[in-house]
XYZ file of C-alpha atoms in Angstrom:
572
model
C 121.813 137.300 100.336
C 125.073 135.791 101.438
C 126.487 132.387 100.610
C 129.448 130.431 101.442
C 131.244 127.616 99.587
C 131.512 125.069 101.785
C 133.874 122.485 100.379
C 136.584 122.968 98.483
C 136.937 124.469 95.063
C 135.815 122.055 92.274
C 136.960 123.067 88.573
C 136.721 119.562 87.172
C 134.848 116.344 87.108
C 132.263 117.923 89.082
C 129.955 115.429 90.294
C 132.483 112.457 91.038
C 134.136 115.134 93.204
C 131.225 116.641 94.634
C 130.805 112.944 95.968
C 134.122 112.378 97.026
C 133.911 115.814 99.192
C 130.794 114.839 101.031
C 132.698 111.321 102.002
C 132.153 108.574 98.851
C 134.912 106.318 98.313
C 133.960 104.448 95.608
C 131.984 106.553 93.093
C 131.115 103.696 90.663
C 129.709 102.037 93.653
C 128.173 104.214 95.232
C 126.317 105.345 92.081
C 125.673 101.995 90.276
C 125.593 99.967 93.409
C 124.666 95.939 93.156
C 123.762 93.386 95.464
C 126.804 93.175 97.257
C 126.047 96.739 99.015
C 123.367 95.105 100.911
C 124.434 93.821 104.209
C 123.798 90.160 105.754
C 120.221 89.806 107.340
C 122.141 87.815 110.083
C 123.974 90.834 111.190
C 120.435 91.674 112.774
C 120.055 90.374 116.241
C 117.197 88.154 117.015
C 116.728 87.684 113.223
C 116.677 84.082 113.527
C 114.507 83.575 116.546
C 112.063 86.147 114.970
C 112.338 83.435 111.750
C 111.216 80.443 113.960
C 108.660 82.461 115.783
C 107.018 82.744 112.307
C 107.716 78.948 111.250
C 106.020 77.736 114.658
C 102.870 79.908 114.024
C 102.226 80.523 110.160
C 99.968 77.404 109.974
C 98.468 78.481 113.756
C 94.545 78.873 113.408
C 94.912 81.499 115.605
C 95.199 85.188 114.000
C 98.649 87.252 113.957
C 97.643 91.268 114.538
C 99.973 93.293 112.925
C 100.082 97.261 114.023
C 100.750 99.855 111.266
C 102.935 102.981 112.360
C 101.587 106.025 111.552
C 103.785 107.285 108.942
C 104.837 106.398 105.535
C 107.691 103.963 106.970
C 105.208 102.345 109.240
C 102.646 102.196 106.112
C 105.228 100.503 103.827
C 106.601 98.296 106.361
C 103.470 96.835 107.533
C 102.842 96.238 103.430
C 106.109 94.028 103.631
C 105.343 92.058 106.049
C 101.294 91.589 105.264
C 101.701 90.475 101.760
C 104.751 88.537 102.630
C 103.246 85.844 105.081
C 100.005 86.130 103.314
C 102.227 84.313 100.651
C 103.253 82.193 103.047
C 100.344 81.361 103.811
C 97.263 82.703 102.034
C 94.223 81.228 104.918
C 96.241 82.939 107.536
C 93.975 85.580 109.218
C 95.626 88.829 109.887
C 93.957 91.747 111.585
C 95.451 94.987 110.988
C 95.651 97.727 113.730
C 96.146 101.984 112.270
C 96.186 104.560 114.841
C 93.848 107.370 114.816
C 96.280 109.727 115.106
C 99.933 110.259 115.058
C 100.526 107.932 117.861
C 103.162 104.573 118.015
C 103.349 101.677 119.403
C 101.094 100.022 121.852
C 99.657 102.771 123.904
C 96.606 103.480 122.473
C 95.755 99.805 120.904
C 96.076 97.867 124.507
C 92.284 97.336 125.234
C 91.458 96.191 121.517
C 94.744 93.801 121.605
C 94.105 92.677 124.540
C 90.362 91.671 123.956
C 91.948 88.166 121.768
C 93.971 85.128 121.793
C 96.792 86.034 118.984
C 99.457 83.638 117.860
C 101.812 86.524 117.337
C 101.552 90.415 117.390
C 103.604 92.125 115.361
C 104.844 95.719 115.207
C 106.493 97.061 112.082
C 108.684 100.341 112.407
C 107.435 100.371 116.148
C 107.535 99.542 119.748
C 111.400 98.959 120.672
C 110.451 100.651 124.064
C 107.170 99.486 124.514
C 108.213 96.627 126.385
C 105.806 97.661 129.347
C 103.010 97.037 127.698
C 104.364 93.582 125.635
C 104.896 92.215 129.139
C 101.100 91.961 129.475
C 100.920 89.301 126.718
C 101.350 86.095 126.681
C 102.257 85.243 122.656
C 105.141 85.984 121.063
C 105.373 90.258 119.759
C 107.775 90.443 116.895
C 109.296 94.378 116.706
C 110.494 94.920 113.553
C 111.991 98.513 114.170
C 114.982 101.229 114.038
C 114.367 103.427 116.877
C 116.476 104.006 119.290
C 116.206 102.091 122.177
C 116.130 104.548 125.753
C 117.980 103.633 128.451
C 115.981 102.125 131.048
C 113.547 100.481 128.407
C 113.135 96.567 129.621
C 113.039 93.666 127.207
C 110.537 91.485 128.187
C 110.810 87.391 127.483
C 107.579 87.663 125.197
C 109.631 90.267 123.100
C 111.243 89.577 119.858
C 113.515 93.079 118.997
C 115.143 93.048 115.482
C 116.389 96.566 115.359
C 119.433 97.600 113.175
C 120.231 100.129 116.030
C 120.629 97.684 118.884
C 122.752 95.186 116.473
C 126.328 95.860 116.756
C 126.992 93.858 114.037
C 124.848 95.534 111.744
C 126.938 98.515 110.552
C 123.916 100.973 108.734
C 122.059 102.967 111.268
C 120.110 104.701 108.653
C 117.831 101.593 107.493
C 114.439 102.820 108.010
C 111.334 100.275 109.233
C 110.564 98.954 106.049
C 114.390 98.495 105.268
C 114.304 96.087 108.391
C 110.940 94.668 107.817
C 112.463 93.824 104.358
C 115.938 91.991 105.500
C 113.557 90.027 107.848
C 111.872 89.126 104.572
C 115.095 88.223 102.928
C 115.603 85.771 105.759
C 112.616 84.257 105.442
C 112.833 83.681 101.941
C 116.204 81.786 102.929
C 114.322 79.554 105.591
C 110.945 78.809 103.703
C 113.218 78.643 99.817
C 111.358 81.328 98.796
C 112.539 84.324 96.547
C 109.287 86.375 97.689
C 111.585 89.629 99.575
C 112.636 91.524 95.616
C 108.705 92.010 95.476
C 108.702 94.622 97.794
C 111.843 96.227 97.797
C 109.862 99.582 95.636
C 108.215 99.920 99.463
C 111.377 99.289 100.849
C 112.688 102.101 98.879
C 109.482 104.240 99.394
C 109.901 103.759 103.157
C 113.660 104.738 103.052
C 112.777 108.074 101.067
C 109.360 109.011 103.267
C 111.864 108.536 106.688
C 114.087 110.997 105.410
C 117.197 108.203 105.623
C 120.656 109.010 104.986
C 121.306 108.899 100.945
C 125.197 108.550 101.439
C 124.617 105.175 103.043
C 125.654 102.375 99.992
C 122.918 100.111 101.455
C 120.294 102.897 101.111
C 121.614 103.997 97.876
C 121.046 100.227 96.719
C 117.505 99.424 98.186
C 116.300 103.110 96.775
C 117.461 102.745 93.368
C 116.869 99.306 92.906
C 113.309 99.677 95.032
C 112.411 102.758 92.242
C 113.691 100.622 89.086
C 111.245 97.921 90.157
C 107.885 99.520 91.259
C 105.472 96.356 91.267
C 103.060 98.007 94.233
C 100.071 99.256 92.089
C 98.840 101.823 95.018
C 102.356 103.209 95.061
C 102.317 103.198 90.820
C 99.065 104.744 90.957
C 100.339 107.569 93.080
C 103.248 107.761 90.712
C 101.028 108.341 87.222
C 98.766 110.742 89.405
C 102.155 113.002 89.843
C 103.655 112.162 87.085
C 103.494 115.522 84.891
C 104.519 117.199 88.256
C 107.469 114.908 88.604
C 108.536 115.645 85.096
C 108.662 111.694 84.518
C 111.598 111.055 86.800
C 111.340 108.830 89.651
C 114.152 109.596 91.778
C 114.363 110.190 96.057
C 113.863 114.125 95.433
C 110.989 113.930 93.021
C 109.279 110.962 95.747
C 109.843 113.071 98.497
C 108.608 115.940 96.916
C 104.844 114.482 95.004
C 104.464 110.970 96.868
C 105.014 110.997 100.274
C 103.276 114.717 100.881
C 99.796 112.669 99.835
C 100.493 109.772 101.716
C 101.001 111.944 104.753
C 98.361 114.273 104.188
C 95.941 111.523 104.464
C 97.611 110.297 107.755
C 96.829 113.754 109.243
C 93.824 114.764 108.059
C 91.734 111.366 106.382
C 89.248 109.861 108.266
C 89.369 106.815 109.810
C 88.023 105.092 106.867
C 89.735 106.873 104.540
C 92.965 105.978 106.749
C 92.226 102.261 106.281
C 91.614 102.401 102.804
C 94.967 103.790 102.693
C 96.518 101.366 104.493
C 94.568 98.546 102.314
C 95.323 100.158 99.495
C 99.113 98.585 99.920
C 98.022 95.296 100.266
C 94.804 94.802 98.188
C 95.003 97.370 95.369
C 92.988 95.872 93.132
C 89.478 94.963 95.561
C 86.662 97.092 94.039
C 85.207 99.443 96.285
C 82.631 101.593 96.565
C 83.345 105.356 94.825
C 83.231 107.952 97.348
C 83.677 110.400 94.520
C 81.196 113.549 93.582
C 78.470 112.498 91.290
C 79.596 108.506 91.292
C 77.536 107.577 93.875
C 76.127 103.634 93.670
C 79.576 102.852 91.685
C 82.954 100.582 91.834
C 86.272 101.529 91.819
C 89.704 100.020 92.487
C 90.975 100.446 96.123
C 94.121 101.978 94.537
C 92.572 104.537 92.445
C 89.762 105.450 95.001
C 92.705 105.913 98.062
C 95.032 108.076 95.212
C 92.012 110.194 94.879
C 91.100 110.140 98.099
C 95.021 111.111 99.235
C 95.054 114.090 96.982
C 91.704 115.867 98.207
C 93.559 114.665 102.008
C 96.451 116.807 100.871
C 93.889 120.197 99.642
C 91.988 119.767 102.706
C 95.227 119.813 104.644
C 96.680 123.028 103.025
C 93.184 124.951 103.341
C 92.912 124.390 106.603
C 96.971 125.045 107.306
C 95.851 128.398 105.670
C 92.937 128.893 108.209
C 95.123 128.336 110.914
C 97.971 130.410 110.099
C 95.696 133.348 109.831
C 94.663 132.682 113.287
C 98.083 132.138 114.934
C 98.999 135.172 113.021
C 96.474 137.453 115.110
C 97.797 135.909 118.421
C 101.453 136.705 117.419
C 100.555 140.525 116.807
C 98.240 140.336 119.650
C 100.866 139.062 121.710
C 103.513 140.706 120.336
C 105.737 137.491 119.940
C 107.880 138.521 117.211
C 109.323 140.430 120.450
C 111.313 137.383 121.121
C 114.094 136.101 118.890
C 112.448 132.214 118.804
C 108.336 132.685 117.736
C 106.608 130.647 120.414
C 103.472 130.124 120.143
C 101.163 128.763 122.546
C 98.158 127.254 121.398
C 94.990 127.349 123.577
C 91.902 125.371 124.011
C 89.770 127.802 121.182
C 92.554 126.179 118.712
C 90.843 123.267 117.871
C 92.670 121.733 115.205
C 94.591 117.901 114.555
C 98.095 118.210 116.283
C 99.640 116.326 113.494
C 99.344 119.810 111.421
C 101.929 121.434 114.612
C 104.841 120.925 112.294
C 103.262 122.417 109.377
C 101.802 125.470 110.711
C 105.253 125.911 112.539
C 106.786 125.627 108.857
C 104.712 127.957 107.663
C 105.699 130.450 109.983
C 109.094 130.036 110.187
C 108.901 130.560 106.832
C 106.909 134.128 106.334
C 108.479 135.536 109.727
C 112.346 134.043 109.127
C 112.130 133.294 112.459
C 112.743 129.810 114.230
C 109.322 128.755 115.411
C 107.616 126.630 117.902
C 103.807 125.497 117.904
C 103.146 124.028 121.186
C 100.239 123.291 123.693
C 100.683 123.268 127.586
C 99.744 119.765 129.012
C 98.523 118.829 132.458
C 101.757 117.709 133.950
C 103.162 121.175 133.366
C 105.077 120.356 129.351
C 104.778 122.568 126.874
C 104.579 120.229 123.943
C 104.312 120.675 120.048
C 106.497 121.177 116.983
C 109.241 123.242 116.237
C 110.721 124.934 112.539
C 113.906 126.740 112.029
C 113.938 128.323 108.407
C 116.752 126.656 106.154
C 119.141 128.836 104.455
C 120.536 130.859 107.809
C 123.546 131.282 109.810
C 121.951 128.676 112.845
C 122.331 125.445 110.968
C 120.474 122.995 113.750
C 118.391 124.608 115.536
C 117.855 121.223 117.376
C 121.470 121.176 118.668
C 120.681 124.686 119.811
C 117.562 123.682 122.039
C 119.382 120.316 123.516
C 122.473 123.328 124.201
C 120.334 125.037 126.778
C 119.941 121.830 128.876
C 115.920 122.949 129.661
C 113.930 120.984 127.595
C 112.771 117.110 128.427
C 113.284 116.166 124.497
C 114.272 117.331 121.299
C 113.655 114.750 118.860
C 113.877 114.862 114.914
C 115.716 116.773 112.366
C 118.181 119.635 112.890
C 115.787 122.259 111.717
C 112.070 120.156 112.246
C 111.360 118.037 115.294
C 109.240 117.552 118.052
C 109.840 119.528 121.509
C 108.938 119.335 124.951
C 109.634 121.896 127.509
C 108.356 122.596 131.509
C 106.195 125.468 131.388
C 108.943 127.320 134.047
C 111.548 126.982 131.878
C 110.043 129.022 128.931
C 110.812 132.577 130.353
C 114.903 131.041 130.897
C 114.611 129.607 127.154
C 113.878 133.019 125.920
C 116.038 135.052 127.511
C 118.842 132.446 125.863
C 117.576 132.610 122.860
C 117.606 136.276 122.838
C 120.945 137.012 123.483
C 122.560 133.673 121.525
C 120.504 134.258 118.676
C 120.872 138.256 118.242
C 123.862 137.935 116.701
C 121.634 135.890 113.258
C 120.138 137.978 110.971
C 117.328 135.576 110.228
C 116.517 138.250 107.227
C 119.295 138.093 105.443
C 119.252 134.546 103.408
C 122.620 132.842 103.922
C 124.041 129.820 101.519
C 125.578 126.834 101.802
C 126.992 126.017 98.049
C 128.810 123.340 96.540
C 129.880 125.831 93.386
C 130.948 129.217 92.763
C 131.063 130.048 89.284
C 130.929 133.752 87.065
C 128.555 133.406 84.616
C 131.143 133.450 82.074
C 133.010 130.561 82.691
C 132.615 128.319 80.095
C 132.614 125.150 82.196
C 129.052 125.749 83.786
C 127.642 123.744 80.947
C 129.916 120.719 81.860
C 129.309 121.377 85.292
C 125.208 120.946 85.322
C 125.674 118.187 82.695
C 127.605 116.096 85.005
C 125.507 116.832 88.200
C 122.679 115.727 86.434
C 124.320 112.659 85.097
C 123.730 111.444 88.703
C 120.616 112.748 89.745
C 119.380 109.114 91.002
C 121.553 109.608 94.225
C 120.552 112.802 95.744
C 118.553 112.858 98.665
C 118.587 113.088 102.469
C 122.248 114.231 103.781
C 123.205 114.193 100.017
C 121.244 116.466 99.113
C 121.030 118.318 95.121
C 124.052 120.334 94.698
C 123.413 124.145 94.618
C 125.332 126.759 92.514
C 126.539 130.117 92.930
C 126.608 131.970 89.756
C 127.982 135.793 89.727
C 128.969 138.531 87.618
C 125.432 137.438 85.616
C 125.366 140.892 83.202
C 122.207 141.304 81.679
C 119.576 143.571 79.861
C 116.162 143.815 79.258
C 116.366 142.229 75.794
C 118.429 138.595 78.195
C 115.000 138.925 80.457
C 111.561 136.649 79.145
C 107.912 135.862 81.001
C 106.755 133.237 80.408
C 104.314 130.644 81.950
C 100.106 130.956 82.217
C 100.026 133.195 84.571
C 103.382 134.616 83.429
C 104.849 134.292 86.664
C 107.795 132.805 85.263
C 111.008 134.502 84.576
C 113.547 132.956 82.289
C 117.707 134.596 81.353
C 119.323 133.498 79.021
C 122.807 134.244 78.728
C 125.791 132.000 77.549
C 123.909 128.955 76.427
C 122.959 128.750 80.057
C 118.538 129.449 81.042
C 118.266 130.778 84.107
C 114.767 130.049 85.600
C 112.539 131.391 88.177
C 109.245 130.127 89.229
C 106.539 132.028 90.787
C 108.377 135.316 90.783
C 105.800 138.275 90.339
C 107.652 140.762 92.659
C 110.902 139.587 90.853
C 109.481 140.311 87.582
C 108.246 143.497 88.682
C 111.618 144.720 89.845
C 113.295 143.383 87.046
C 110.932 145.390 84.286
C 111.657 148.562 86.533
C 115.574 148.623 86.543
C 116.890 151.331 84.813
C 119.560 150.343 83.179
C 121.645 146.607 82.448
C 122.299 144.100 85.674
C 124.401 142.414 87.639
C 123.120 139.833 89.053
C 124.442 137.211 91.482
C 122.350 133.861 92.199
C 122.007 130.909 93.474
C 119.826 128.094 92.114
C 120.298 124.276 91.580
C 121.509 122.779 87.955
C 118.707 120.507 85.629
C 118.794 119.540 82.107
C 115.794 120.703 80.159
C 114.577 117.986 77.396
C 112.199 119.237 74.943
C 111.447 118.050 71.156
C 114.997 116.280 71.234
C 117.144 119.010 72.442
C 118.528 119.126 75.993
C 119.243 122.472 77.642
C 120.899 123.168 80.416
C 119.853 125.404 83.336
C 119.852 126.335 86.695
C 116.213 126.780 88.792
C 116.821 130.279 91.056
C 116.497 129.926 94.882
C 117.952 133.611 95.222
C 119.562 136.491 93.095
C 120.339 139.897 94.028
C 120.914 142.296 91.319
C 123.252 145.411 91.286
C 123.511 148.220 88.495
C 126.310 146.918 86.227
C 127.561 150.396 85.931
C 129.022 150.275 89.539
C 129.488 146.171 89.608
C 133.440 145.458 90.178
């Protein structure tokens, strides 16, 4: 295990300065932000034309269709906007549109959009370059998005574009779908002299979470705090009490992305198509009884809410058995194949892997994971692409493996995060890629855990219980790019008598040592080492700070990522 501090030393106010490291100006701002964080709807071009569009057919007998993205952000976004002009207009007849798989846009809706006359189409979190297929309309299609917009994508006349990435004006390029579908609510509410948009900023906020949008952006800290203090959607409160003993109570962008969004995209991989729509409905109609799909309820109602939360979580154990099933297959091809010969795991699926392709990314996960390897899952297509998912294990020396790929100048995209995103390579250009890859990346142990950490502290400085207290104090504003702080702790010297098991299955360790607990979860080969040392430890870790609250007393401790322990005889 190595880690490396990797801002300067903090001894003092420790979260105000952890903020002010990672770029915050104004802490009280930034973690108590108000209203005056969120920026103008006007800054968003074509706001106002999209605005009138509405006005001229909200009262139309003719239906709007509105197309739900497949993803949380297209989910919550198309929630917006339904409910909103359904207040608008309750008689108005809207048709909604969910992909059957993981695809966006237009592509694969044309022949059932085509097939009506529609006053308006509209396409939340979607369709900035689908402007191809927009052309073949003749209403209005309102794109409510914040994709990036290619190069030679055209703009037809039809096409209404309110994207916070092709405003200039509009200065935070990390608003997510439902964070634009939202400020297009805001300025309807200012045309019609409503105050309908504070409704659904918990979505908004949901949205901003699930798309994995920058938490040092004021606006985002604003809509996600504010968005989680006000949760009036009763499908996304439902999901919320269903997690709730897992979430320890705490609503916050770390415990959403962690519980909420997993089900919701679970569902979106694996549901059916019914169970997809009852998803989607589940947004906008929580309370319509249904019928219960559940075991031994047949022939009875149930809330739309409750049956799709139910329905989400058996999504989610489906998804994970069969991730299991599949990684024990990919596993025999990589031995087979001898793959692990190469310095990036490639895997190649073929046509006896039958299987969704939304699950690429987590069987590539997986992987990456067990082999510390970076990973790609891939199928070859017709035109000669080799297209899938790829994984880079966190904690290592190659901090975006995405900037790596795009280095090479061989593959047609890499598009996503640093260390998960999509790929697409020519078949020819594999055997170049590898040999790359094997001499750039020889020089990574990918075994050897390495540490980014905000903190290095021994174990007996007496300032580690200020520390956690204080990075806890603002646990609201962690999240994507701001992520939880992470602690180094060394010189930890410990016996047997410091060491406790604890947990059901006691699989839990627990230290104690200084008035700090020192906790590891699901740590049977740990414990097992631990019980066999011969003599008293020094251990180093690194783990994350949280405040324990039980029967009125608050403890503070730190959750172990990694430790390594030495004899404390020859520590130094």
């Amino acid at each position: 295990m190595r880690y490396r501090l990797k801002n300067p030393e903090i001894k003092e106010n420790f979260g105000e300065n952890l903020l002010r490291a990672r770029g915050v100006q104004d802490i009280q701002e930034f973690c108590h932000p108000d209203e005056s964080c969120l920026q103008s709807w006007r800054d968003l071009e074509n706001i106002e034309r999209a605005v009138k569009a509405i006005e001229l057919t909200i009262n139309d007998v003719r239906p709007y269709a509105l197309i739900a993205d497949c993803d949380v952000d297209g989910a919550t976004s198309s929630a917006i906007i339904y409910q909103y002009l359904k207040r608008l207009n309750p008689e108005k007849e809207i048709q909604y549109f969910i992909h059957s798989g993981k695809q966006h846009g237009f592509s694969d809706l044309m022949e059932q959009l085509e097939d009506k006359d529609w006053s308006i189409i509209i396409a939340p979190d979607s369709a900035t370059n689908d402007g191809e297929y927009i052309s073949r309309f003749s209403c209005p299609v309102l794109c409510v998005d914040h994709h990036i917009k290619e190069e030679n994508t055209i703009i037809p006349s039809n096409m209404i574009l309110v994207n916070n990435q092709t405003s200039p004006n509009y200065k935070n390029k990390d608003l997510c779908g439902a964070g634009v579908t939202w400020q297009l609510c805001r300025a309807l509410d200012d045309f019609f002299i409503k105050d309908l948009a504070w409704e659904y900023i918990d979505l908004c906020a949901l949205g901003i979470v699930a798309d994995m949008m920058s938490m040092l952006e004021v606006e985002n800290q604003y809509l996600v705090q504010t968005g989680f203090k006000n949760i009036k959607n009763k499908m996304f409160r439902t999901l919320l009490e269903k997690q709730d003993y897992s979430m320890g109570g705490k609503i916050t962008p770390i415990t959403v992305a962690f519980y909420i969004v997993p089900l919701i995209n679970a569902m979106i991989r694996v549901g059916s198509m019914d169970e997809k729509e009852r998803l989607y409905l589940s947004f906008v109609m929580p309370e319509v009884m249904v019928d219960c799909h559940k075991r031994g309820a047949k022939g009875t109602k149930e809330r739309l809410c409750v049956e799709s939360t139910r329905e989400c979580v058996n999504a989610k154990s489906h998804q994970d058995k069969m991730k299991e099933q599949m990684v024990e297959k990919l596993e025999a091809k990589i031995f087979k194949k001898d793959l692990l010969s190469n310095q990036v795991l490639f895997i190649r699926l073929e046509d006896d892997d039958v299987f969704p392709a939304e699950l690429n990314g987590l069987l590539a996960m997986s992987i990456a994971s067990k082999y510390k390897r970076p990973t790609i899952v891939a199928r070859l297509n017709n035109e000669g692409y080799i297209r899938g998912s790829a994984r880079a294990p966190g904690n290592t020396e190659l901090k975006s493996f995405k900037n790596f790929m795009a280095s090479t100048k061989l593959f047609e995209y890499t598009l996503g995060h640093d260390q998960a995103l999509g790929v697409s390579i020519l078949d020819r250009n594999l055997s170049t890629f590898h040999e790359i890859a094997n001499k750039e990346l020889s020089k990574i142990d990918f075994g050897e855990n390495y540490y980014d950490v905000d903190f290095v502290m021994r174990a007996d400085d007496q300032k580690i219980e200020e520390a956690i207290e204080e990075l806890c104090a603002i646990e609201q504003v962690y999240g994507q790019q701001n992520e939880e702080p992470v602690m180094a702790i060394t010189n930890l010297n410990v016996s047997q008598n410091n060491v406790k098991i604890i947990g059901k299955n006691l699989d839990t360790l627990r230290i104690e040592k200084n008035g700090i607990t020192y906790v590891k979860f699901r740590a049977k080969d740990l414990i097992r080492e631990l019980k066999d040392f011969p003599g008293d430890m020094d251990i180093t870790l690194v783990g994350k700070p949280n405040l324990n609250e039980w029967g009125g007393k608050t403890t503070p401790q730190i959750f172990i990522t990694d430790l390594e322990i030495e004899d404390s005889r020859f520590a130094f």
